[in-house]
mmCIF file of C-alpha atoms and ligand atoms in Angstrom:
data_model
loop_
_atom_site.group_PDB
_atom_site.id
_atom_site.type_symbol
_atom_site.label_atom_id
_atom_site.label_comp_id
_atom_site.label_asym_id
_atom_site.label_seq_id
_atom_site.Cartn_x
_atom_site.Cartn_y
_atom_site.Cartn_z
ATOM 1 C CA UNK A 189 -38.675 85.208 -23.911
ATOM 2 C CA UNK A 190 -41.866 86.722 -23.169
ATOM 3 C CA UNK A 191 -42.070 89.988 -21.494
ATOM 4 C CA UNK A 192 -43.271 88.884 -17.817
ATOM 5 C CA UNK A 193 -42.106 85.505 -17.371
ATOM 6 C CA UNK A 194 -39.297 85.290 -15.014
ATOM 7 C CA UNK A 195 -37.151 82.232 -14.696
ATOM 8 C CA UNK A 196 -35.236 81.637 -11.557
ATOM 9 C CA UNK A 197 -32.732 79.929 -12.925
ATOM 10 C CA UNK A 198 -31.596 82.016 -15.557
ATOM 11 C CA UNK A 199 -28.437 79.827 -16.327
ATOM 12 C CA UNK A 200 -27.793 81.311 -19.634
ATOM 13 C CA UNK A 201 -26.964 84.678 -18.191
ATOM 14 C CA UNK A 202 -23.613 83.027 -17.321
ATOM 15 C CA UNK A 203 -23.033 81.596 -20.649
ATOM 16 C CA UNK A 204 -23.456 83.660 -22.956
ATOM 17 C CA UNK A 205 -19.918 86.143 -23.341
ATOM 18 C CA UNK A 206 -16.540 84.342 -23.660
ATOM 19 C CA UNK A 207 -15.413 86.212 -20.639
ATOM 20 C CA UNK A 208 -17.517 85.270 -18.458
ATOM 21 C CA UNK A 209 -17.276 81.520 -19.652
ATOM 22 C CA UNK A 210 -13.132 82.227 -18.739
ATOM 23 C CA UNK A 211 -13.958 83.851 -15.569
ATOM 24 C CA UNK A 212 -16.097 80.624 -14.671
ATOM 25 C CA UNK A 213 -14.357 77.190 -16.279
ATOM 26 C CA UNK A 214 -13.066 75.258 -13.320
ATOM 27 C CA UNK A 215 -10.456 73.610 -15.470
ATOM 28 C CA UNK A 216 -6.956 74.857 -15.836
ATOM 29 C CA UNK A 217 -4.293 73.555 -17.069
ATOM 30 C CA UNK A 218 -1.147 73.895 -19.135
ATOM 31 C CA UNK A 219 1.038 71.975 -21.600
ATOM 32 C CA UNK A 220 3.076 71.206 -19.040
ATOM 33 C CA UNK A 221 0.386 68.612 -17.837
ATOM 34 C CA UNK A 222 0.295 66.668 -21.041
ATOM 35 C CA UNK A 223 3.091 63.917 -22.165
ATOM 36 C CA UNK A 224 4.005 62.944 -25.247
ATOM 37 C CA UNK A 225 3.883 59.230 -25.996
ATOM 38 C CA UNK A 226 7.343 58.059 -28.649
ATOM 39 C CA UNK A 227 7.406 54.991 -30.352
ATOM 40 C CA UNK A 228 11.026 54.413 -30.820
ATOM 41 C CA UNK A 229 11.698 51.698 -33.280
ATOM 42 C CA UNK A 230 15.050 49.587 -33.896
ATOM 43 C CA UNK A 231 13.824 47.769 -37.769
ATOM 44 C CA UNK A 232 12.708 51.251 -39.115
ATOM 45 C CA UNK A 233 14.793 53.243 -41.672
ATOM 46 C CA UNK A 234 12.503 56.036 -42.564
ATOM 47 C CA UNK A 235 9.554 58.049 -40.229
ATOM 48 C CA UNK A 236 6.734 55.359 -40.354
ATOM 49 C CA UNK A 237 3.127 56.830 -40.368
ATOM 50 C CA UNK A 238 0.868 55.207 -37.719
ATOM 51 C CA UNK A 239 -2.658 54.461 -38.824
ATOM 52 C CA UNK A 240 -4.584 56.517 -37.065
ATOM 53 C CA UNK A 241 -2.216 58.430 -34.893
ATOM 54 C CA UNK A 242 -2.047 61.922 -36.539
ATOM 55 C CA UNK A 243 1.193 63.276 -35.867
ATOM 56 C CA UNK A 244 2.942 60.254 -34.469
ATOM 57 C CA UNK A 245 5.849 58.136 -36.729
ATOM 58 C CA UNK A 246 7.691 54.955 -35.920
ATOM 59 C CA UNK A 247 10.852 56.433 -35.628
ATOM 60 C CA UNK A 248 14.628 55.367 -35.711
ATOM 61 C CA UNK A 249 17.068 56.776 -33.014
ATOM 62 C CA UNK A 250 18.238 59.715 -35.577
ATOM 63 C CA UNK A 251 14.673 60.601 -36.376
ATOM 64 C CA UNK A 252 13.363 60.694 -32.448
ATOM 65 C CA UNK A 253 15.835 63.047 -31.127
ATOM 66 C CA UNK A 254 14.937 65.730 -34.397
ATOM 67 C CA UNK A 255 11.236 64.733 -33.122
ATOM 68 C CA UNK A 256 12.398 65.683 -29.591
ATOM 69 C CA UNK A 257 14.056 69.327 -31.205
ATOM 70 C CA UNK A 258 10.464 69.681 -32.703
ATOM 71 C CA UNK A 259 8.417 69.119 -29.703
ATOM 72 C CA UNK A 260 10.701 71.232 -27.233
ATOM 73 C CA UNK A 261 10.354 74.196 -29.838
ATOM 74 C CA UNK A 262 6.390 73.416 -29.580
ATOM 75 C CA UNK A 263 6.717 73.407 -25.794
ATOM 76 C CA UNK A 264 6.351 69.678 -25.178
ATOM 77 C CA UNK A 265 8.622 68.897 -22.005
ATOM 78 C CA UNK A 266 6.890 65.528 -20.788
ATOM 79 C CA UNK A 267 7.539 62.080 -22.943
ATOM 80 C CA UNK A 268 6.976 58.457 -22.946
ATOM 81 C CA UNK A 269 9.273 57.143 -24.425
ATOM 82 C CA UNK A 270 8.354 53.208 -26.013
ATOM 83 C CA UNK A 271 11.150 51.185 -27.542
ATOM 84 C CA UNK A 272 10.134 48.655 -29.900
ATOM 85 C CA UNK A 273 13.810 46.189 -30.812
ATOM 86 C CA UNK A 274 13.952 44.845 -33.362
ATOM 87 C CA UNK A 275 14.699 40.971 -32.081
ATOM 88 C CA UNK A 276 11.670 38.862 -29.990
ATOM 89 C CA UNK A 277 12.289 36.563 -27.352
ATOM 90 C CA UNK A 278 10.585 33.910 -25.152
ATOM 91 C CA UNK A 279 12.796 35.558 -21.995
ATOM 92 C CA UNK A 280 16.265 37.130 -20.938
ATOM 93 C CA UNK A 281 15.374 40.588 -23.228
ATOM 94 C CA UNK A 282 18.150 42.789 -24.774
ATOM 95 C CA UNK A 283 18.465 45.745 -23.126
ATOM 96 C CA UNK A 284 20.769 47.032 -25.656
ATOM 97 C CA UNK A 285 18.478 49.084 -28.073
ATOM 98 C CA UNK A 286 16.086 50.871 -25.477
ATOM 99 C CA UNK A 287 19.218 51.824 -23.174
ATOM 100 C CA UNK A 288 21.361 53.663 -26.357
ATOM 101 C CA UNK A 289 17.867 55.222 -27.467
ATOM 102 C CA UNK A 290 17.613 56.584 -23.844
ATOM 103 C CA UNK A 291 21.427 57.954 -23.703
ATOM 104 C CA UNK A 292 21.320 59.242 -26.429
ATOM 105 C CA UNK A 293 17.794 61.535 -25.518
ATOM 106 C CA UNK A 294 19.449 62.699 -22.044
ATOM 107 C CA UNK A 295 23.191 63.148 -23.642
ATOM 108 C CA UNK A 296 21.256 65.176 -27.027
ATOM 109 C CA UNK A 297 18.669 67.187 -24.147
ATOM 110 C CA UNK A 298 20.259 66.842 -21.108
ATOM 111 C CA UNK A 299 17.338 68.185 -18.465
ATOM 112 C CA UNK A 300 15.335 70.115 -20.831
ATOM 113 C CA UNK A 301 12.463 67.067 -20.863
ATOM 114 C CA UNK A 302 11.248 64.286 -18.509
ATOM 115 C CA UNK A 303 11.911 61.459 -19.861
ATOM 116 C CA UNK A 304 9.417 58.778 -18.750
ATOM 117 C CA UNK A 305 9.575 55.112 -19.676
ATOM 118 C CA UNK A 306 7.290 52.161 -20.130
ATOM 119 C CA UNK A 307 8.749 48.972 -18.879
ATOM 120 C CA UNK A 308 6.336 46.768 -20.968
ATOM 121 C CA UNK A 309 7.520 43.444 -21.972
ATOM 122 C CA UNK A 310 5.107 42.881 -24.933
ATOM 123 C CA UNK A 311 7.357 44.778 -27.457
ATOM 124 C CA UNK A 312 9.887 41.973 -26.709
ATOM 125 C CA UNK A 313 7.918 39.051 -26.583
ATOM 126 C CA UNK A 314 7.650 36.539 -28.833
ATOM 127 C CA UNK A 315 3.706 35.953 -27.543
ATOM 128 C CA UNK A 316 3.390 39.557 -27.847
ATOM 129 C CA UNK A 317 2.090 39.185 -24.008
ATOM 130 C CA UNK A 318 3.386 41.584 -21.067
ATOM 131 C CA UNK A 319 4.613 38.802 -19.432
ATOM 132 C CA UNK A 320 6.782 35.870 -19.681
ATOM 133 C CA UNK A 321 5.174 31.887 -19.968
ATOM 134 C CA UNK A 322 6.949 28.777 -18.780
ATOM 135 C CA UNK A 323 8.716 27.202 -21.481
ATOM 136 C CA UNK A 324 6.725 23.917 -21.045
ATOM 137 C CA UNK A 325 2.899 25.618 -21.084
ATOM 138 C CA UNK A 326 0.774 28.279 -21.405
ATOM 139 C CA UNK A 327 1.689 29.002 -17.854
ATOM 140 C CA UNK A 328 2.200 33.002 -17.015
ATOM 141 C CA UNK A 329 5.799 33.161 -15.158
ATOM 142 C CA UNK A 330 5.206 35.373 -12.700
ATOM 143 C CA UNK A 331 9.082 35.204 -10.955
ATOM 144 C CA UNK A 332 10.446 35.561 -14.382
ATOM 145 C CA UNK A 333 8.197 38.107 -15.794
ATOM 146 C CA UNK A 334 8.619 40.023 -12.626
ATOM 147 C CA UNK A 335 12.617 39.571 -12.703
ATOM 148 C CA UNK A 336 12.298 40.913 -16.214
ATOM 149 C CA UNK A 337 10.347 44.156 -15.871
ATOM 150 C CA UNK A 338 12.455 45.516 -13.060
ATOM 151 C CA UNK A 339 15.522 44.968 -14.798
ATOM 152 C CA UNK A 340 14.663 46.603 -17.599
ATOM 153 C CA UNK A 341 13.451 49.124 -15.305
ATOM 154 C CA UNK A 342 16.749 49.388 -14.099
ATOM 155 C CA UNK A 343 18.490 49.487 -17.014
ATOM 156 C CA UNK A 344 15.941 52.452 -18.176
ATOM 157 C CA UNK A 345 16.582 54.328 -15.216
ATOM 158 C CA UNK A 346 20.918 53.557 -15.623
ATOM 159 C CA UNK A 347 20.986 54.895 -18.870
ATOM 160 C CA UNK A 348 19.120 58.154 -18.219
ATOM 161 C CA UNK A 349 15.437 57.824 -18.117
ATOM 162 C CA UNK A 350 13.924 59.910 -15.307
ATOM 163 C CA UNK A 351 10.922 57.741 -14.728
ATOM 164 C CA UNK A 352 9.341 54.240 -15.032
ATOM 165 C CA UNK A 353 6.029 53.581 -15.883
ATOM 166 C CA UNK A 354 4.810 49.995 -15.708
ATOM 167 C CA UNK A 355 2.117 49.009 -18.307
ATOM 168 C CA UNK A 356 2.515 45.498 -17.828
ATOM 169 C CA UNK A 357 -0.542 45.273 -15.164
ATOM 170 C CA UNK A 358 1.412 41.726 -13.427
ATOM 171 C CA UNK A 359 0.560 41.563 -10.038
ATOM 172 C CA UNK A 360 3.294 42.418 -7.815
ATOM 173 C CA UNK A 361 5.357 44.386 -10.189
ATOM 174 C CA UNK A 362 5.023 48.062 -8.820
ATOM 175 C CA UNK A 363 6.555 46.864 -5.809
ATOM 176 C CA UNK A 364 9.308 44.454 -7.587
ATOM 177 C CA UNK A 365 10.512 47.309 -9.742
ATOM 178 C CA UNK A 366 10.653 50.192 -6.222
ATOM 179 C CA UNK A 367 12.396 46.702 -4.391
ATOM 180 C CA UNK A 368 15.136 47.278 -7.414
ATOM 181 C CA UNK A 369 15.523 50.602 -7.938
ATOM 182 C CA UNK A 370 16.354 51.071 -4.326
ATOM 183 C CA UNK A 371 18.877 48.616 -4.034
ATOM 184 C CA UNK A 372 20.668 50.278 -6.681
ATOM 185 C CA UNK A 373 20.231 53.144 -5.145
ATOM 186 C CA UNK A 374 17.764 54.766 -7.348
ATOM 187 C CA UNK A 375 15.100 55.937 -4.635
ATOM 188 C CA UNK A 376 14.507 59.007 -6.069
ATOM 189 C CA UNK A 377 13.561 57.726 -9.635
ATOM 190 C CA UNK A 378 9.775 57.892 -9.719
ATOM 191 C CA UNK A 379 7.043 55.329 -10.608
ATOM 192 C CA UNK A 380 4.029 56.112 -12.592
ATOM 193 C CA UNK A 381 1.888 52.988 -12.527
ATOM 194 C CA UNK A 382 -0.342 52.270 -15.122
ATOM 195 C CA UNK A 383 -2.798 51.254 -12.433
ATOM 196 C CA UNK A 384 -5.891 50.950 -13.480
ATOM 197 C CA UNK A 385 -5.709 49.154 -16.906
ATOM 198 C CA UNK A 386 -8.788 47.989 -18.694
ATOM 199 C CA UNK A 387 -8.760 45.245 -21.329
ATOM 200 C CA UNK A 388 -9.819 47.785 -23.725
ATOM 201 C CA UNK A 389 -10.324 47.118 -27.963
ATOM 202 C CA UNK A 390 -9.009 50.877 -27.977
ATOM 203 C CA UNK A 391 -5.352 50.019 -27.883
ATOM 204 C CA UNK A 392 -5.644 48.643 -31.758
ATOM 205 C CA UNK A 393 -3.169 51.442 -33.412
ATOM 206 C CA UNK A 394 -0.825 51.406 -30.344
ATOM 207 C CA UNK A 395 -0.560 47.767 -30.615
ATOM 208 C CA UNK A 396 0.811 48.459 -34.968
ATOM 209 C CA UNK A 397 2.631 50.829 -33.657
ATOM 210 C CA UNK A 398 4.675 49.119 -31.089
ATOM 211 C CA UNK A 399 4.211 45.301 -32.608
ATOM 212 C CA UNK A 400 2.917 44.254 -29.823
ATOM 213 C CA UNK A 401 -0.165 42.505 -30.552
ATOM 214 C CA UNK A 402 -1.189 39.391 -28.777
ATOM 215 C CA UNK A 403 0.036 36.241 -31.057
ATOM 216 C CA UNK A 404 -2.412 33.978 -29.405
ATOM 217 C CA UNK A 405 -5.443 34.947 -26.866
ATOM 218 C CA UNK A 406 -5.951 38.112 -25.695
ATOM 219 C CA UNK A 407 -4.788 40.475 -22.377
ATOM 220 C CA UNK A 408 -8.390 39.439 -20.196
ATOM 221 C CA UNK A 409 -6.320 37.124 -17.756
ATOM 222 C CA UNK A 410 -4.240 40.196 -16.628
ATOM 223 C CA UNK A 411 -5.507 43.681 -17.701
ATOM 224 C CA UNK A 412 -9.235 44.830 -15.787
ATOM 225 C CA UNK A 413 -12.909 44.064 -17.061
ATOM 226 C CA UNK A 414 -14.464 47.188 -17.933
ATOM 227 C CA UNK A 415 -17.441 45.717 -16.207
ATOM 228 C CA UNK A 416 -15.711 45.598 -12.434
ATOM 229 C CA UNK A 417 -15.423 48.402 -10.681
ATOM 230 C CA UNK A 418 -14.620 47.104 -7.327
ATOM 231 C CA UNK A 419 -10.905 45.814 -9.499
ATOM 232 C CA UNK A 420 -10.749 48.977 -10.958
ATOM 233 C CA UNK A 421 -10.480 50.713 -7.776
ATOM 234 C CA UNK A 422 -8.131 48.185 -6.028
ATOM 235 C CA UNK A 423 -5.678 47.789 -8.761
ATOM 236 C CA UNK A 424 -5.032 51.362 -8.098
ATOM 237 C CA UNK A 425 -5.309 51.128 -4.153
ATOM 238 C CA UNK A 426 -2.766 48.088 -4.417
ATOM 239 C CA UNK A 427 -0.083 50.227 -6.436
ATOM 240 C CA UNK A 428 -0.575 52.810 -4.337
ATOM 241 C CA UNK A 429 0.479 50.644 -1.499
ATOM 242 C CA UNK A 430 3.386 48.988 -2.998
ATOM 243 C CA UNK A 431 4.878 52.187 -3.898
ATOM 244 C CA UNK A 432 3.737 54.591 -7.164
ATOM 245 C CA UNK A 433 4.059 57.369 -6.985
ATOM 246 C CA UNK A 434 1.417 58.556 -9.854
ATOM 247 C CA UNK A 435 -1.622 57.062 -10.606
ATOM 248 C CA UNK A 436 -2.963 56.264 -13.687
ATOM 249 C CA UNK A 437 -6.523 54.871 -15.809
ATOM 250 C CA UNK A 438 -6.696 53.896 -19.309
ATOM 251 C CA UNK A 439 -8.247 54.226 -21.626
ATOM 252 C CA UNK A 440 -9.178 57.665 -20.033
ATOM 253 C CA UNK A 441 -12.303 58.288 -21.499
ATOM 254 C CA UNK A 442 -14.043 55.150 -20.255
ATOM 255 C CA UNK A 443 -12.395 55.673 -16.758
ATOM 256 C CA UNK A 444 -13.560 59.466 -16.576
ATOM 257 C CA UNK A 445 -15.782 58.100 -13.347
ATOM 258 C CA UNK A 446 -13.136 56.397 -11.579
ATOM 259 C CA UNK A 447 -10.322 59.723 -11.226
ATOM 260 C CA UNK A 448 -11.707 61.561 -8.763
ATOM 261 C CA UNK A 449 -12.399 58.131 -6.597
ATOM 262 C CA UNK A 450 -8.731 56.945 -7.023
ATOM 263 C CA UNK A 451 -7.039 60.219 -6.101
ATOM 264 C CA UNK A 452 -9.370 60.660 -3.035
ATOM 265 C CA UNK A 453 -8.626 56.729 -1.954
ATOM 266 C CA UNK A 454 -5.053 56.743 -1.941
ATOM 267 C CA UNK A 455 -3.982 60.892 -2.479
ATOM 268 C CA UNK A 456 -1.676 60.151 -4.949
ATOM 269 C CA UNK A 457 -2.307 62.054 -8.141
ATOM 270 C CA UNK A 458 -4.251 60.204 -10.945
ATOM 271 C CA UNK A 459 -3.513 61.176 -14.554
ATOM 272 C CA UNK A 460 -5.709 59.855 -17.316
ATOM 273 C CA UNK A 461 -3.986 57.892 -20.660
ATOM 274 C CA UNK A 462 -5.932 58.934 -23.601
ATOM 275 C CA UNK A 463 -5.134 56.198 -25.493
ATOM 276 C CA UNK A 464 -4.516 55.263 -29.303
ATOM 277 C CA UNK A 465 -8.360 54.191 -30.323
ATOM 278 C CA UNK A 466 -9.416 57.553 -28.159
ATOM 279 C CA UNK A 467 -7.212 59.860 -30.405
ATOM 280 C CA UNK A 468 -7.470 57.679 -33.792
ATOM 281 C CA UNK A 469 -11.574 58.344 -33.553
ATOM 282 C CA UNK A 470 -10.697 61.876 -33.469
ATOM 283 C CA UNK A 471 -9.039 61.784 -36.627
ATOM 284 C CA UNK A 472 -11.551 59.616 -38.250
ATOM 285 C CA UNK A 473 -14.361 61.607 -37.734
ATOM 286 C CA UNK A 474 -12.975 64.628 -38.759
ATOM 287 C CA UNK A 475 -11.694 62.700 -41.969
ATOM 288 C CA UNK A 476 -15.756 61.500 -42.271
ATOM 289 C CA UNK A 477 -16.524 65.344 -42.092
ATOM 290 C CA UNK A 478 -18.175 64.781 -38.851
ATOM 291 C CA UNK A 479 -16.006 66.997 -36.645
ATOM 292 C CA UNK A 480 -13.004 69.253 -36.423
ATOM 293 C CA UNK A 481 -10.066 67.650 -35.459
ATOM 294 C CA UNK A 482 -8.358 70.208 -32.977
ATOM 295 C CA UNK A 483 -11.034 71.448 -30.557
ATOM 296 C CA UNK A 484 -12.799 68.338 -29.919
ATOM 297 C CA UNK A 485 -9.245 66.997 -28.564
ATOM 298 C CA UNK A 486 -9.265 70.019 -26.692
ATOM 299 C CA UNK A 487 -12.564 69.116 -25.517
ATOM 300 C CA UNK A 488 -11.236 65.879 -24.421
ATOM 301 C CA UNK A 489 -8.173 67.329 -22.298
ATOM 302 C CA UNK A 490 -10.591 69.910 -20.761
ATOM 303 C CA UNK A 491 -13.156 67.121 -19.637
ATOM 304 C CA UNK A 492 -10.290 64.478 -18.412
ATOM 305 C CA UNK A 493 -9.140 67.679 -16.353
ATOM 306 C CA UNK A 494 -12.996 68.173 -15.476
ATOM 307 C CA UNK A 495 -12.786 64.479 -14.222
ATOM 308 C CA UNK A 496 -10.243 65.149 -11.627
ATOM 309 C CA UNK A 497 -7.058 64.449 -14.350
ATOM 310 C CA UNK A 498 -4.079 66.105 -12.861
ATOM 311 C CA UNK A 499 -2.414 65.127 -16.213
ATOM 312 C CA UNK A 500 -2.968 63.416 -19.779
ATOM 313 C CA UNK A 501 -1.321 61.355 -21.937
ATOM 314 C CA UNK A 502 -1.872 62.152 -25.179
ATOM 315 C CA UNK A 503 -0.848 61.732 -28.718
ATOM 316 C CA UNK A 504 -1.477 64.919 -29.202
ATOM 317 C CA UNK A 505 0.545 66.668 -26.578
ATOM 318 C CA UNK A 506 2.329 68.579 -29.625
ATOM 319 C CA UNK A 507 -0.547 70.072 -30.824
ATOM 320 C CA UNK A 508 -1.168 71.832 -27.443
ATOM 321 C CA UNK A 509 0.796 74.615 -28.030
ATOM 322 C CA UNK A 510 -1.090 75.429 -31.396
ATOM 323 C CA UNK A 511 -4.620 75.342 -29.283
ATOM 324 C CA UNK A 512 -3.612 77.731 -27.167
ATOM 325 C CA UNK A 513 -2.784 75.343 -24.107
HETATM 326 C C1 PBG B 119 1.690 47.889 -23.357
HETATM 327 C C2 PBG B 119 0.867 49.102 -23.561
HETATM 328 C C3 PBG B 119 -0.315 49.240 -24.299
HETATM 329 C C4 PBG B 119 -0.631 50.591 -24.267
HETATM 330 C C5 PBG B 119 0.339 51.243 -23.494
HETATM 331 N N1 PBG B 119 1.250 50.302 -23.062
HETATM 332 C C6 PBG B 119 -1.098 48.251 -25.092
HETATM 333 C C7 PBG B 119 -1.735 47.110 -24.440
HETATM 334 O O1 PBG B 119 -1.761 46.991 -23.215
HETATM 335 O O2 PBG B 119 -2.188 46.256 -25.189
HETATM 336 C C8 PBG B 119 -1.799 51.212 -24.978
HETATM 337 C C9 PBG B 119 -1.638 52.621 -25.356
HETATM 338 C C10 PBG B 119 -2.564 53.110 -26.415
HETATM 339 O O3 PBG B 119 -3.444 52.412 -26.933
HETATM 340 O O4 PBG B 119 -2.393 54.276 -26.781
HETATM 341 N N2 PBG B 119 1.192 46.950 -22.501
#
């Protein structure tokens, strides 16, 4: 700069040593705010890659729990655990699979991890929809469907899981899955509520990964329009009301301007689900030679925690320990 000129707002002053950018970033957090998504599949005999997902397998029940030893060594101590069975029905889902996977976690780690579940039907569906359609039309069953997630939400919660997350996004089913819990006198299991869902084309390598892509339409007549903000507020305010207990929006980067709104609505914390398409573009453009893989997700985490976050689901929860987090 030219001797003489004197700028008022010097704002590079600030930025310009590492210690003073420490001293000054308004975002802290640790790995301890950052789950670990599991896709925990029945059919598969070997660790299946998932396109995309760097550092996440299809896994058998054998497999997840050495995953689980791996992770806990790494300092992962949040999961979400996804069962994928191998059979598909039209209604009255087997319970059998997901509930051995999930003894088998607590018996093998016993309270070393929260273990958080997602009640989703669309693993088990024949439609590969979250809900359940009357057998005579392309009706959604709302009773049924509703009947269905909390008792699998039960069952979950029976055979060890600490937590239920609903991903389903069927009216009414925060509240049918708390009605349930407490009469079986789970009150103290928590509910994270996927509550504000977009219809999003970023859930593509989830939707390999767990099988559950839509076999006819798509998820517009139940999951938000990225275009309505006035839905995307209430879905959360609703599940607030009928009983979460977290908050959550997803995908998180294209909800980074809802978080802080949602948690000052309804004071429940708001975590943000950075979700398969999110984390697969990551790996894509570093494998295009456009970026580096590890601090740009980094960068994510620190601007979903920016956004008001007060924790992330990520794919790549098990690199967090490596980046310093
Ligand atoms: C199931 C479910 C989905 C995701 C989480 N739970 C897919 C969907 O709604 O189609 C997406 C997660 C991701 O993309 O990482 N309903």
């Amino acid at each position: 700069m030219a001797k003489g000129i004197s700028i008022v707002k010097r704002l590079q002053r600030l930025r310009g040593s590492p210690h003073l950018r420490n001293l000054l970033s308004t975002v802290d957090f640790n790995r301890s705010q950052l789950i670990q998504p599991l896709f925990a599949v029945e059919s598969v005999k070997a660790d299946e890659p998932i396109p995309g997902l760097r550092g996440t397998f299809r896994q058998n029940l054998e497999s997840t729990l050495k995953q689980i030893e791996k992770d806990l060594e790494n300092g992962v101590t949040q999961f979400i655990l996804f069962n994928v069975p191998a059979g598909k029905k039209k209604r009255d889902f087997d319970h059998a699979f997901s509930t051995r996977m999930i003894q088998s976690i607590r018996k093998r780690f016993g309270s070393d991890l929260y273990l958080w579940v997602d009640a989703c039907l669309c693993s088990l569906t024949e439609s590969g929809h979250c809900c359940v359609y009357h057998s005579d039309s392309a009706r959604q069953d709302l009773e049924t469907t509703l009947n269905e997630i909390s008792s699998l939400a039960l069952s979950y919660i029976e055979a060890g899981a600490d937590a239920i997350s609903p991903s389903d996004m069927q009216d009414g089913r925060v509240a049918a899955i708390r009605e349930k819990l407490d009469g079986a006198g789970k009150d103290l299991a928590p509910i994270m509520s996927y509550s504000t869902k977009f219809a999003s084309h970023f859930y593509g390598p989830f939707r390999n990964a767990a099988d559950s892509a839509p076999q006819f339409g798509d998820r517009n007549e139940y999951q938000i329009d990225v275009r309505n903000r006035d839905d995307a507020l209430g879905s959360s305010d609703r599940c607030a009301e009928e009983g979460a207990d977290l908050l959550m929006v997803k995908p998180g980067m294209s909800s980074i301007d809802l978080i802080r709104e949602i948690h000052t609505r309804t004071g429940l914390a708001v975590g943000a689900y950075q979700v398969s398409g999110e984390y697969a573009a990551l790996d894509v453009l570093e494998e295009k030679g456009l970026l580096k893989f590890e601090p740009a997700l980094l960068e994510t985490w620190s601007v979903f925690k920016r956004a008001g976050a007060q924790y992330v689901i990520t794919y790549g929860a098990r690199y967090a320990k490596k980046l310093g987090i």
